[in-house]
Coordinates of C-alpha atoms and ligand atoms in Angstrom, one line a residue:
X1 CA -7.4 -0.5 1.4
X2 CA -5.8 -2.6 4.6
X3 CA -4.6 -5.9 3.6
X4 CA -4.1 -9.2 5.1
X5 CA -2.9 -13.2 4.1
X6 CA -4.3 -15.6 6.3
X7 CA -4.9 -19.5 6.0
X8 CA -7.9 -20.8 7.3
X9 CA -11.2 -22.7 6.1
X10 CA -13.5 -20.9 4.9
X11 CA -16.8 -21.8 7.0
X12 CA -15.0 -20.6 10.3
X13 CA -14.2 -17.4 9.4
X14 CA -15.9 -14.8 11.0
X15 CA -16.3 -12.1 9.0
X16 CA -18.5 -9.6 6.9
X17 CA -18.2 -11.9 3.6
X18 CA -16.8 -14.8 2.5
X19 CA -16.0 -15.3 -1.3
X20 CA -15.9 -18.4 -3.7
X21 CA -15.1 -19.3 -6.9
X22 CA -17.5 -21.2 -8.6
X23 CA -16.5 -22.7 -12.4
X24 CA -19.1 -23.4 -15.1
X25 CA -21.0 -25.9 -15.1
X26 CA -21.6 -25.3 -11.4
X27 CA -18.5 -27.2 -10.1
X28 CA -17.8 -25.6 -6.9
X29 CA -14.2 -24.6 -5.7
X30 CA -12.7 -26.4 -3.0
X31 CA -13.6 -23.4 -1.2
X32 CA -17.2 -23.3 -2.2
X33 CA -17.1 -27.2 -1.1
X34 CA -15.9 -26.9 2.4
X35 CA -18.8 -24.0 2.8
X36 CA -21.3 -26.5 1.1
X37 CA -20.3 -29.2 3.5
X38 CA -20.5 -27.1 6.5
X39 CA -23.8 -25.9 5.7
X40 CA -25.2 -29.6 4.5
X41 CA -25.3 -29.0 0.5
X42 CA -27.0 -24.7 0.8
X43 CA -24.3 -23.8 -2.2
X44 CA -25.0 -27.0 -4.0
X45 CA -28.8 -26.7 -3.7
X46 CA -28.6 -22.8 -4.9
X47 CA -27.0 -24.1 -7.8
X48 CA -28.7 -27.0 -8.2
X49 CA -31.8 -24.8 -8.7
X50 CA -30.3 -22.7 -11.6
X51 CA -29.5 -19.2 -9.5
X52 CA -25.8 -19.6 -10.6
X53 CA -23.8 -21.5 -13.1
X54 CA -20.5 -20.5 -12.5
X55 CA -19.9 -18.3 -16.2
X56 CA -17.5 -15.7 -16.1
X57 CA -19.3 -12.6 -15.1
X58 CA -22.0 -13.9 -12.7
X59 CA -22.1 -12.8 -9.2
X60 CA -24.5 -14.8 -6.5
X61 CA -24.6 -12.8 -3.0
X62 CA -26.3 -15.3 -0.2
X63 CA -27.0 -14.7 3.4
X64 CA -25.3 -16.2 6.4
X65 CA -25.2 -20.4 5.1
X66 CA -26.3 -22.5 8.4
X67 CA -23.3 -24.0 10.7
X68 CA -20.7 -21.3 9.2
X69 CA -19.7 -18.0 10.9
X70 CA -19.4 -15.2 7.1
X71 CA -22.5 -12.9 7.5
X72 CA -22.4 -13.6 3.8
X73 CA -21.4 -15.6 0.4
X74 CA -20.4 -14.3 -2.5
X75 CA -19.9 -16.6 -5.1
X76 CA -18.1 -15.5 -7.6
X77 CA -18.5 -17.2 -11.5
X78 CA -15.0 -18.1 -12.9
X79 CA -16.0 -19.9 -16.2
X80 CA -14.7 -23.0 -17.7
X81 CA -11.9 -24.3 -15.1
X82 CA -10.0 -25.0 -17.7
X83 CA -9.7 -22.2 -19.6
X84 CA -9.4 -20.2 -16.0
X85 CA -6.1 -18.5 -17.0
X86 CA -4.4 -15.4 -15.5
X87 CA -6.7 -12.8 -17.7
X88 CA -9.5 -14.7 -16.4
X89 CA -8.1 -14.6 -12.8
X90 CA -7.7 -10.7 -12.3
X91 CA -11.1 -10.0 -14.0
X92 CA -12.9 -12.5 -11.6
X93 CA -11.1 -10.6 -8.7
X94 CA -12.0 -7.5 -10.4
X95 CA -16.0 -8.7 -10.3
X96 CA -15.8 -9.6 -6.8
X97 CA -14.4 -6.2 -6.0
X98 CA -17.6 -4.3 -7.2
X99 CA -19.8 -6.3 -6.2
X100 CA -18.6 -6.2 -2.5
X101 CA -18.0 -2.7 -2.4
X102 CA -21.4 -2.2 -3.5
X103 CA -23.2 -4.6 -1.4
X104 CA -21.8 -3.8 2.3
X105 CA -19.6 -5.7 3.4
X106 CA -16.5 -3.4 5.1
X107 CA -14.0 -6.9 5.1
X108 CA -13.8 -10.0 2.8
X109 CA -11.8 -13.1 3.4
X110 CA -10.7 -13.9 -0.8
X111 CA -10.4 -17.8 -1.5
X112 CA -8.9 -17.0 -4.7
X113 CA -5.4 -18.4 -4.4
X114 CA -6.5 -22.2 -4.3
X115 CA -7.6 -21.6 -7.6
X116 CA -5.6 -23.4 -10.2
X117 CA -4.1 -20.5 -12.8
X118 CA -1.7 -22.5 -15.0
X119 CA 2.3 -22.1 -14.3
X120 CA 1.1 -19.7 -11.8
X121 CA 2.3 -20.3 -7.7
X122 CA 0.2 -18.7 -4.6
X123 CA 2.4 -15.5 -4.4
X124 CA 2.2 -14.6 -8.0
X125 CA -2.0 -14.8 -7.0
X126 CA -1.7 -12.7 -4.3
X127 CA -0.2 -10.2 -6.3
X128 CA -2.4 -10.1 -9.2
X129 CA -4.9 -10.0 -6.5
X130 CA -4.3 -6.7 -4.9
X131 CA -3.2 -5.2 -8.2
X132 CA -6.7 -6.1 -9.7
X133 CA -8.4 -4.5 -6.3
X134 CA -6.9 -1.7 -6.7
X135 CA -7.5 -0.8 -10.6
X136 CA -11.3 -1.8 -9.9
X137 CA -11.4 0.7 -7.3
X138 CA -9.5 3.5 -8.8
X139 CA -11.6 7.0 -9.4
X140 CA -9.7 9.9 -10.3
X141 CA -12.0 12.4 -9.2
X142 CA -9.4 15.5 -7.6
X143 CA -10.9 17.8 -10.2
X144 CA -14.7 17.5 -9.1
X145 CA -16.4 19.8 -6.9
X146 CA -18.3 17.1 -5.4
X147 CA -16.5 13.3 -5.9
X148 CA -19.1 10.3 -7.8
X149 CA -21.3 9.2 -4.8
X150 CA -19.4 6.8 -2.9
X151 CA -21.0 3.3 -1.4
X152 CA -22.3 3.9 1.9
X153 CA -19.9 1.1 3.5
X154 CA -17.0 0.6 1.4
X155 CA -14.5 -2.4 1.3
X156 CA -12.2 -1.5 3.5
X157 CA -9.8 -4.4 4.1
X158 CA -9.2 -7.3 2.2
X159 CA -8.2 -10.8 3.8
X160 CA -6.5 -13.3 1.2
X161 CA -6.8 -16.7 2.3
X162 CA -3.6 -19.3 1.2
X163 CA -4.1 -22.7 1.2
X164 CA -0.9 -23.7 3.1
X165 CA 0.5 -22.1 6.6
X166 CA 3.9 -22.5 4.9
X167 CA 2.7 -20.3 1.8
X168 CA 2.3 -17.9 4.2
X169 CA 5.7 -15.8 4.3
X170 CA 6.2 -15.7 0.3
X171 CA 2.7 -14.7 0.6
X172 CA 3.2 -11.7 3.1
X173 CA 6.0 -10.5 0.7
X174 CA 4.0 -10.8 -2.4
X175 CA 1.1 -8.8 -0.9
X176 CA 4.0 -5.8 0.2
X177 CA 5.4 -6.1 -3.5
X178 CA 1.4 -5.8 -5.1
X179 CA 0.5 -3.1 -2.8
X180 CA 3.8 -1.1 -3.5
X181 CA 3.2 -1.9 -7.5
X182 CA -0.5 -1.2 -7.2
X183 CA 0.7 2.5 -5.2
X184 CA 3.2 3.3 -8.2
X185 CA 0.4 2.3 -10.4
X186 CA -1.6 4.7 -9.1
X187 CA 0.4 7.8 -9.2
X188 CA 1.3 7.0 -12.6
X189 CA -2.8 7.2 -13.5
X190 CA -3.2 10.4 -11.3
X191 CA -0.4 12.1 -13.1
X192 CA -1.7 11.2 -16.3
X193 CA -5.1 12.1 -15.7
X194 CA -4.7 15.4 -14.5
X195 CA -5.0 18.3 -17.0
X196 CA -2.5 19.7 -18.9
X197 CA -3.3 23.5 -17.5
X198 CA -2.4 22.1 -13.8
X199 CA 0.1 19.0 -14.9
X200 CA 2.6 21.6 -16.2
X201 CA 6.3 20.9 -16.3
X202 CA 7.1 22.9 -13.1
X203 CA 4.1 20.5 -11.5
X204 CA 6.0 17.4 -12.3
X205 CA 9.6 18.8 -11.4
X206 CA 7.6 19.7 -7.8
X207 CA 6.3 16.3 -7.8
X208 CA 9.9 14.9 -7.9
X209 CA 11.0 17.2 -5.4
X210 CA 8.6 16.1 -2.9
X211 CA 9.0 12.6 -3.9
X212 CA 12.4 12.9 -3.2
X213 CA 12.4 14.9 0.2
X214 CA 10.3 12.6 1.7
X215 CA 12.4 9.6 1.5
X216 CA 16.3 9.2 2.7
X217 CA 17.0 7.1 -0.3
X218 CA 16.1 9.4 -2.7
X219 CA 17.4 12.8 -3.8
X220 CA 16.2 15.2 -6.9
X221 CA 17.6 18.0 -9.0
X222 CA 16.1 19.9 -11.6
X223 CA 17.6 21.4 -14.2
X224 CA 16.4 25.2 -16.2
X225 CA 16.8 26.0 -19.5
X226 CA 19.6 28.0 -18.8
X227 CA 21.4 24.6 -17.0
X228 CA 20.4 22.8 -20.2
X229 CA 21.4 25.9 -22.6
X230 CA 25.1 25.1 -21.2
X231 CA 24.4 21.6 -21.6
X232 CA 24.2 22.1 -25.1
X233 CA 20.5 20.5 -25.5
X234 CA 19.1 22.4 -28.3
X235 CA 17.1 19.7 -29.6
X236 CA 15.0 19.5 -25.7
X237 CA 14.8 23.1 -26.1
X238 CA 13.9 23.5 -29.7
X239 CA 10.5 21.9 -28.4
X240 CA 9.5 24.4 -25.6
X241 CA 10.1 27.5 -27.4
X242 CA 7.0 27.8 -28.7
X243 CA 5.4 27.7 -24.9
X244 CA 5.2 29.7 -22.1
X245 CA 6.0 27.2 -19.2
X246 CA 9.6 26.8 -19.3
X247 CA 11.1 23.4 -20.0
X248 CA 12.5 21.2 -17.0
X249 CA 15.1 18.2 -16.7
X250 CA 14.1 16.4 -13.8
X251 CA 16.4 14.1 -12.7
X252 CA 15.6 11.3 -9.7
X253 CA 18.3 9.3 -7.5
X254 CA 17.9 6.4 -5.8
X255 CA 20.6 5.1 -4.0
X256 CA 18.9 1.6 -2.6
X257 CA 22.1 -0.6 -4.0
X258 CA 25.8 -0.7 -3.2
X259 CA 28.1 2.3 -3.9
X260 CA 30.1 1.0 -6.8
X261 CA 26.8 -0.8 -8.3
X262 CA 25.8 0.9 -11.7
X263 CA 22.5 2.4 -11.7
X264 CA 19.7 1.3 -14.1
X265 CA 18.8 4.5 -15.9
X266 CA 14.8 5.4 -17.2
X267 CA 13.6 8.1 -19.1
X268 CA 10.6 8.9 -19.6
X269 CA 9.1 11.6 -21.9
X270 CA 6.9 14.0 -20.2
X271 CA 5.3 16.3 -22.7
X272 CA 2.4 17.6 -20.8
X273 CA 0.4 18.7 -23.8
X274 CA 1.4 17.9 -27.5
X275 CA -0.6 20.2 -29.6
X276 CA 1.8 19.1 -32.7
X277 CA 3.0 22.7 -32.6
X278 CA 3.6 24.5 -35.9
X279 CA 2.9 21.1 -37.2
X280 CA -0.4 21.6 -35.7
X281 CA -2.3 18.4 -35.2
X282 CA -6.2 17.9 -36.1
X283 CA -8.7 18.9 -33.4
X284 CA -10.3 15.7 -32.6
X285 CA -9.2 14.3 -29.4
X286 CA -6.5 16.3 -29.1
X287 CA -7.6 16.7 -25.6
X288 CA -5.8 13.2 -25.1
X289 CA -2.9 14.5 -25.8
X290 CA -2.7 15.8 -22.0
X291 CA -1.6 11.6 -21.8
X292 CA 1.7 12.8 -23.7
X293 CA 4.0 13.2 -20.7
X294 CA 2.9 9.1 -19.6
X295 CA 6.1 8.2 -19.9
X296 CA 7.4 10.9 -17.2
X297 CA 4.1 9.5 -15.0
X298 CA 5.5 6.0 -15.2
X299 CA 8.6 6.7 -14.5
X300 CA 7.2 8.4 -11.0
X301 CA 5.1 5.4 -10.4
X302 CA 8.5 2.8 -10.9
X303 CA 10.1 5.4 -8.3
X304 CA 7.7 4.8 -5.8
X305 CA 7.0 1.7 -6.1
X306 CA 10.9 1.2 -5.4
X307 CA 10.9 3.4 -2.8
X308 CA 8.4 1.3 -1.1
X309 CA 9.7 -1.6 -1.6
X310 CA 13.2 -0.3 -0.4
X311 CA 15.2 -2.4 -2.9
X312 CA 18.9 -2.9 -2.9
X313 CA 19.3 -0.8 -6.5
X314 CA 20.6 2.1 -7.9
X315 CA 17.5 3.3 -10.2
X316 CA 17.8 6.9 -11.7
X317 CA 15.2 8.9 -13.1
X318 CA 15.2 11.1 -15.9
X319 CA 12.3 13.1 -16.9
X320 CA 12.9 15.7 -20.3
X321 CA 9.6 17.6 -20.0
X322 CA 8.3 20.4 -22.1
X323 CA 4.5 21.8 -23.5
X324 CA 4.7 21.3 -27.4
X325 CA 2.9 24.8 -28.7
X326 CA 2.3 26.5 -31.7
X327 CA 3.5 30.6 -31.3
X328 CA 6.0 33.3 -32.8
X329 CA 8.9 31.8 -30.9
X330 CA 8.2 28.1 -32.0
X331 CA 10.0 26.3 -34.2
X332 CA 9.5 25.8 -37.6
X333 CA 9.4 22.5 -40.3
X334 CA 12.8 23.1 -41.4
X335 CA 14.6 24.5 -38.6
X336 CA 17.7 22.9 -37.9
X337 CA 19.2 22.0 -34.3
X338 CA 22.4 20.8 -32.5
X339 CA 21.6 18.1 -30.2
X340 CA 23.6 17.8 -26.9
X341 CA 26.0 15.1 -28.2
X342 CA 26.7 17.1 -31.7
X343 CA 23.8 15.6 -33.9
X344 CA 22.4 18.5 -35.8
X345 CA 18.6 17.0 -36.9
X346 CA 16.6 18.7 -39.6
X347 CA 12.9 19.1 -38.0
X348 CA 10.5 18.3 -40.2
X349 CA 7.9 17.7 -38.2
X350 CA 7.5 20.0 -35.2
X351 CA 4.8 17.0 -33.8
X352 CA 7.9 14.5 -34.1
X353 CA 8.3 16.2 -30.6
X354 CA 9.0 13.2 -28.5
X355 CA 12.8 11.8 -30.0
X356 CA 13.8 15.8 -30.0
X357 CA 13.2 15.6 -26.0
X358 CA 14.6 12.2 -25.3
X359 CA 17.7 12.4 -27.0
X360 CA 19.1 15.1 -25.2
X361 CA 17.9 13.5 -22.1
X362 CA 19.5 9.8 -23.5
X363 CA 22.9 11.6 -24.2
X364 CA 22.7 13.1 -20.4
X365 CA 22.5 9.8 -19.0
X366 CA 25.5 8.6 -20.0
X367 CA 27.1 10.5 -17.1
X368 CA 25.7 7.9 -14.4
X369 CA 27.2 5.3 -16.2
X370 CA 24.1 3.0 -16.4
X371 CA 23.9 -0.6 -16.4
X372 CA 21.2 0.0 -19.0
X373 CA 19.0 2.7 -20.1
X374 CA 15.6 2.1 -20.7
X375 CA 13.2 5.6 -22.1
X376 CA 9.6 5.2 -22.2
X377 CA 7.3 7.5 -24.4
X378 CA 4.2 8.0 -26.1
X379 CA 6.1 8.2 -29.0
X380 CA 4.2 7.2 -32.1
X381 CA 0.2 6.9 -33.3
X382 CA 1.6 4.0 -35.2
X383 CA 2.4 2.0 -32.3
X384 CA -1.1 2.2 -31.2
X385 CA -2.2 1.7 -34.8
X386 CA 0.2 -1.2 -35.0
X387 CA -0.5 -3.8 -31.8
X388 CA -3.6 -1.5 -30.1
X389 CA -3.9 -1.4 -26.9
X390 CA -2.9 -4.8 -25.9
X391 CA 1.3 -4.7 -25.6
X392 CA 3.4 -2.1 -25.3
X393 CA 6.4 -1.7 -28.5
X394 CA 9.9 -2.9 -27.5
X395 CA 13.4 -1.7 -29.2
X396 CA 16.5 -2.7 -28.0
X397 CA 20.2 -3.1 -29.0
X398 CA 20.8 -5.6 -26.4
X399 CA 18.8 -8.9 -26.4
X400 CA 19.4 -10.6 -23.1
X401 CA 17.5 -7.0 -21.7
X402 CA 14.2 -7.1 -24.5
X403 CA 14.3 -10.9 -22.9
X404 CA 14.1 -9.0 -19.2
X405 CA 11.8 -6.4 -20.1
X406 CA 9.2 -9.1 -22.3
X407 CA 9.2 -11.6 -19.6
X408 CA 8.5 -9.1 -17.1
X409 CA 5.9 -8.4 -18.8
X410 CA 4.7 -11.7 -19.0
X411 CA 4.6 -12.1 -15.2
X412 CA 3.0 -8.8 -14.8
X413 CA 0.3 -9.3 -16.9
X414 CA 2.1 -6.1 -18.6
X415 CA 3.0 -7.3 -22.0
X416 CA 5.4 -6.1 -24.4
X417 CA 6.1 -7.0 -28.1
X418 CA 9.6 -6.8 -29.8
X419 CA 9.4 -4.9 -32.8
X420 CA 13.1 -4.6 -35.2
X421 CA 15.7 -2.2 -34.7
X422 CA 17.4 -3.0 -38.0
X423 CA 19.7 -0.5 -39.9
X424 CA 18.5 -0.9 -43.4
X425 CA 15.5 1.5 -41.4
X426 CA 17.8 4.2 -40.9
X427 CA 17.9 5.5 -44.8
X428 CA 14.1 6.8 -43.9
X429 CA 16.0 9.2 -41.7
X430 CA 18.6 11.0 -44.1
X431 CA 18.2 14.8 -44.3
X432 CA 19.4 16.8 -47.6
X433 CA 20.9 19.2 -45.0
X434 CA 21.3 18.3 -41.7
X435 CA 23.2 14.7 -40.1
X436 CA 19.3 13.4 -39.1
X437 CA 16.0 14.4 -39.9
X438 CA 13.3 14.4 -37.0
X439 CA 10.8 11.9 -39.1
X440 CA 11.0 9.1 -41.5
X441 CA 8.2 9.0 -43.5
X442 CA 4.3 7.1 -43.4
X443 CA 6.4 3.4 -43.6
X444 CA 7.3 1.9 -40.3
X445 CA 6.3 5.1 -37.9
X446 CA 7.3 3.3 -35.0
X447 CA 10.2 1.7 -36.0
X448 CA 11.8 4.9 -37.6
X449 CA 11.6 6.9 -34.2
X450 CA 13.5 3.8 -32.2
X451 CA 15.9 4.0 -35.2
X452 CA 16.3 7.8 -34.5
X453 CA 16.8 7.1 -30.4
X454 CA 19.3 4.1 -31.5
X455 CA 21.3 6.9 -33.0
X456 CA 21.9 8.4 -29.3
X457 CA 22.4 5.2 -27.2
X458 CA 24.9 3.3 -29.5
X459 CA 27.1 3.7 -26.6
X460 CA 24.8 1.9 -23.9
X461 CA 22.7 -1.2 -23.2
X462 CA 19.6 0.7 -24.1
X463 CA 15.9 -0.2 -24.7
X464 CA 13.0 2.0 -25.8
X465 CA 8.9 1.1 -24.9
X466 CA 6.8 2.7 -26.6
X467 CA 3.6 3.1 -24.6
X468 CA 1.2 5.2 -27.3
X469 CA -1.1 2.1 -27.2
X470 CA -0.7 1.0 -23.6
X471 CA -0.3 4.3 -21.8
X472 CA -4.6 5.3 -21.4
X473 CA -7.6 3.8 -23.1
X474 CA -10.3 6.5 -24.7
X475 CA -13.6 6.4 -25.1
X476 CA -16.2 6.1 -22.2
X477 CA -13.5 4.8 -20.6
X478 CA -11.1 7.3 -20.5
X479 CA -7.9 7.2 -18.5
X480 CA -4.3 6.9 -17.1
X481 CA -3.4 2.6 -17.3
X482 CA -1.1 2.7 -14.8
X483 CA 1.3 0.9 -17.6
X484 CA 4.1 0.0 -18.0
X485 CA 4.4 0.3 -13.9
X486 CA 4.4 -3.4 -13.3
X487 CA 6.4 -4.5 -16.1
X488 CA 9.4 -2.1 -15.2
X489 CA 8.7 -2.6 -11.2
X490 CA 8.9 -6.5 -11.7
X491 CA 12.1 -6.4 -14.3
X492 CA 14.1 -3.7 -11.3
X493 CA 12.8 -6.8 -8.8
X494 CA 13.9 -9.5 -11.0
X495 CA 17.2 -7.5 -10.9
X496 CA 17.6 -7.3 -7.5
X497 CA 17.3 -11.1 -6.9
X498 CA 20.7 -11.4 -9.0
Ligands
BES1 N1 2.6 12.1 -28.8 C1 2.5 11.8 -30.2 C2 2.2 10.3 -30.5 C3 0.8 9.9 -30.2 C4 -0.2 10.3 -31.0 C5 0.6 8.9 -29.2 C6 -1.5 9.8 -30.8 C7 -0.7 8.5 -29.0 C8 -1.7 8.9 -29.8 C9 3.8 12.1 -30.9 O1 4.5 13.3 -30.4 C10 3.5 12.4 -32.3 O2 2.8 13.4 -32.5 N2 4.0 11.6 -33.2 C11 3.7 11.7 -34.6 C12 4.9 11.4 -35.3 C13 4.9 11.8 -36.8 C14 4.8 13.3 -36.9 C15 6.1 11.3 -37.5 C16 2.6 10.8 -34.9 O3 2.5 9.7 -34.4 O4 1.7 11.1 -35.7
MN2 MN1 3.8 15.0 -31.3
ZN3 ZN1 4.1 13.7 -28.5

């Protein structure tokens, strides 16, 4: 899609379609006014005669409106203007989107910005503007012979219309920062929608390598089991013994910021398939379980975004990822391992797969020296169980960053929820014969596998999200989010601003 800000009144543009919000009970935007005026009351007469009436959800396409120069109107129903808030904002856009991709018209000049979102300013509009485009148009169709049958004349560029000339700068920058979100966003989805039989662990290290040498900021390495055998991860590699893809440590730089500037560190688990291994899981959905290495595909999608954006930061990648299989090789409930930092866990649970990976992969970043450290993971069921699919579960041992990370969230329409990190959880953890033990019981699921990554970052500013809720949404449907790319894109730009 080909974007554009503009300011302009509506009934002089000259274009495919023009479109309006309309609030219930048919009180026209100023937009929809200055289109009514032109055309001597044809909106207000449409409405007046009961076509439209403004409710969130209704769509009115007109013709050309006398004395104005759109070869159409789309009126677009916003609901009560007061309780018009952000949610209500992105799904209007979203509406629009269909309908004009559906109905013909190539361009559309958006009079969304005038419309009042509380505490929100023109840029943060635009943004949630594109990002909303974008997510209505998404298909991920790379693994059909034949793609869903597309409209015969697609939307192909979007004109948002700002009230003010002088919005107009902050409003060219907001659009760059939504398309580079909306981009991350999408490479995160693709990732996580591809099947676990092509999205293997080599796939996603070759990902990163292409990622990286197409970019001067940006350089890759990937580490073998052999590079992490010396490393002395036998907890990451306790989890890919049981498959036949070998495991990979993926690690991105971005050098964006000054030398001597300490690099904000993600991790992001990347299990490509979690079949539960010995600890097989149950059958049903287990196909979902391809959505295991989400974590990894966000981390991608923050990368590129970034990279788009060019920002003056350090950001570093790291991306543990492994297939969790059941065979001869695997291990067993019982087996006990030596993590990387001298931790010997008890695994009693070969489906507690997720902390086995990231901890290794936590104890490696403490050789860049992060500001802070932030791992993302599809970690637990009980997260999902716990806030659905609605916020995303947030640990940390530093306040002042959950505060960064939740109102990032906020802004981004990305939203987390602090859950506690407190020690009197830990005792769930004790093992009869090893220093840890990989799960902590039915109590608290999602709060026991934070305590168990606390145990590895005491050392650094570190925050965990735990995406099992956010990450894709099942059922008819089914698919990659794209979260948490804007909360962690918009708490690396709120970072940058320092
Ligand atoms: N990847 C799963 C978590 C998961 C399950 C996320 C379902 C979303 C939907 C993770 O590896 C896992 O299996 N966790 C176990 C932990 C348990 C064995 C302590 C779980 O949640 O059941
Ligand atoms: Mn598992
Ligand atoms: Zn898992």
């Amino acid at each position: 899609m080909e974007y554009a800000v503009k300011s302009g009144s509506p009934e002089k543009q000259r274009t495919p379609c023009v479109v309006v919000g309309v609030f219930d009970s048919r009180r026209m935007s100023d937009a929809a006014k200055a289109m009514d005026d032109a055309s001597e009351g044809a909106i207000s007469a449409i409405l007046r005669r009961g076509d439209m009436d403004g409710k969130a959800g209704q769509t009115l396409l007109l013709g050309q409106l006398p004395n104005t120069f759109a070869d159409r109107v789309l009126l677009v129903g916003c609901g009560k203007e007061r309780d018009f808030n952000e949610a209500a904002f992105a799904k209007a856009i979203a509406l629009a989107t269909q309908q004009l991709n559906n109905t013909g018209s190539i361009e559309a000049v958006l009079y969304f910005p005038e419309l009042n979102v509380k505490g929100r300013d023109t840029a943060w509009k635009v943004r949630a503007s594109v990002e909303s485009i974008e997510d209505a148009l998404y298909r991920f169709d790379a693994m059909k012979s034949s793609g869903d049958e597309a409209p015969r004349r697609p939307l192909k560029r979007v004109v948002i219309a700002v009230t003010r000339r002088k919005e107009l700068t902050e409003s060219e920058l907001a659009l760059e920062e939504g398309i580079a979100i909306a981009a991350g966003k999408k490479l995160t989805r693709d990732l996580g929608n591809l099947p676990g039989n092509v999205c293997t662990p080599s796939y996603l290290a070759d990902q990163a390598t292409k990622l990286a040498s197409d970019s001067d900021l940006l350089s890759c390495a990937v580490l073998e089991e052999a590079d992490m055998e010396k490393l002395g991860m036998g907890s990451l590699l306790s989890v890919s013994r049981g498959s036949r893809q070998p495991a990979k440590l993926i690690v991105m730089e971005y050098r964006g910021g000054a030398q001597d500037e300490k690099p904000i560190v993600l991790v992001g688990k990347g299990v490509t398939f979690d079949s539960g291994g010995i600890s097989l899981k149950p059958g049903a959905a287990m196909d979902e379980m391809k959505y295991d290495m989400c974590g990894a595909a966000s981390v991608f999608g923050v990368m590129q975004a970034v990279l788009q954006l060019r920002l003056a930061i350090n950001l570093v990648g790291i991306i543990p990822t492994t297939e969790n299989l059941p065979d001869g090789a695997a291990t067993k409930p019982g087996d006990i391992v030596t993590a990387m930092n001298g931790t010997t866990i008890e695994i009693l649970n070969t489906d507690a797969e997720g902390r086995l990976i990231l901890c290794d992969a936590l104890t490696y970043a403490e050789r860049f020296e992060p500001d802070c450290v932030i791992d993302i993971a599809t970690l637990t069921g009980a997260c999902a169980i716990a806030l659905g699919k609605q916020a995303t579960g947030l640990f940390s041992n530093t306040s002042a960053l959950a505060n960064e990370l939740l109102n990032a969230g906020r802004y981004t329409m990305d939203r987390a929820w602090e859950m506690p990190l407190w020690p009197e959880y830990e005792d769930q953890l004790k093992s009869n014969f090893a220093d840890v033990a990989n799960i902590g019981g039915r109590e608290a699921g999602t709060v026991t596998a934070a305590c168990f990554l606390s145990k590895f970052t005491r050392k650094q500013r570190w925050a965990h999200l735990d995406i099992a809720g956010t990450a894709w949404n099942s059922g008819a449907d089914k698919g990659a989010t794209g979260r948490p790319v804007p909360l962690l894109t918009q708490f690396v730009l709120d970072r940058c601003v320092e």
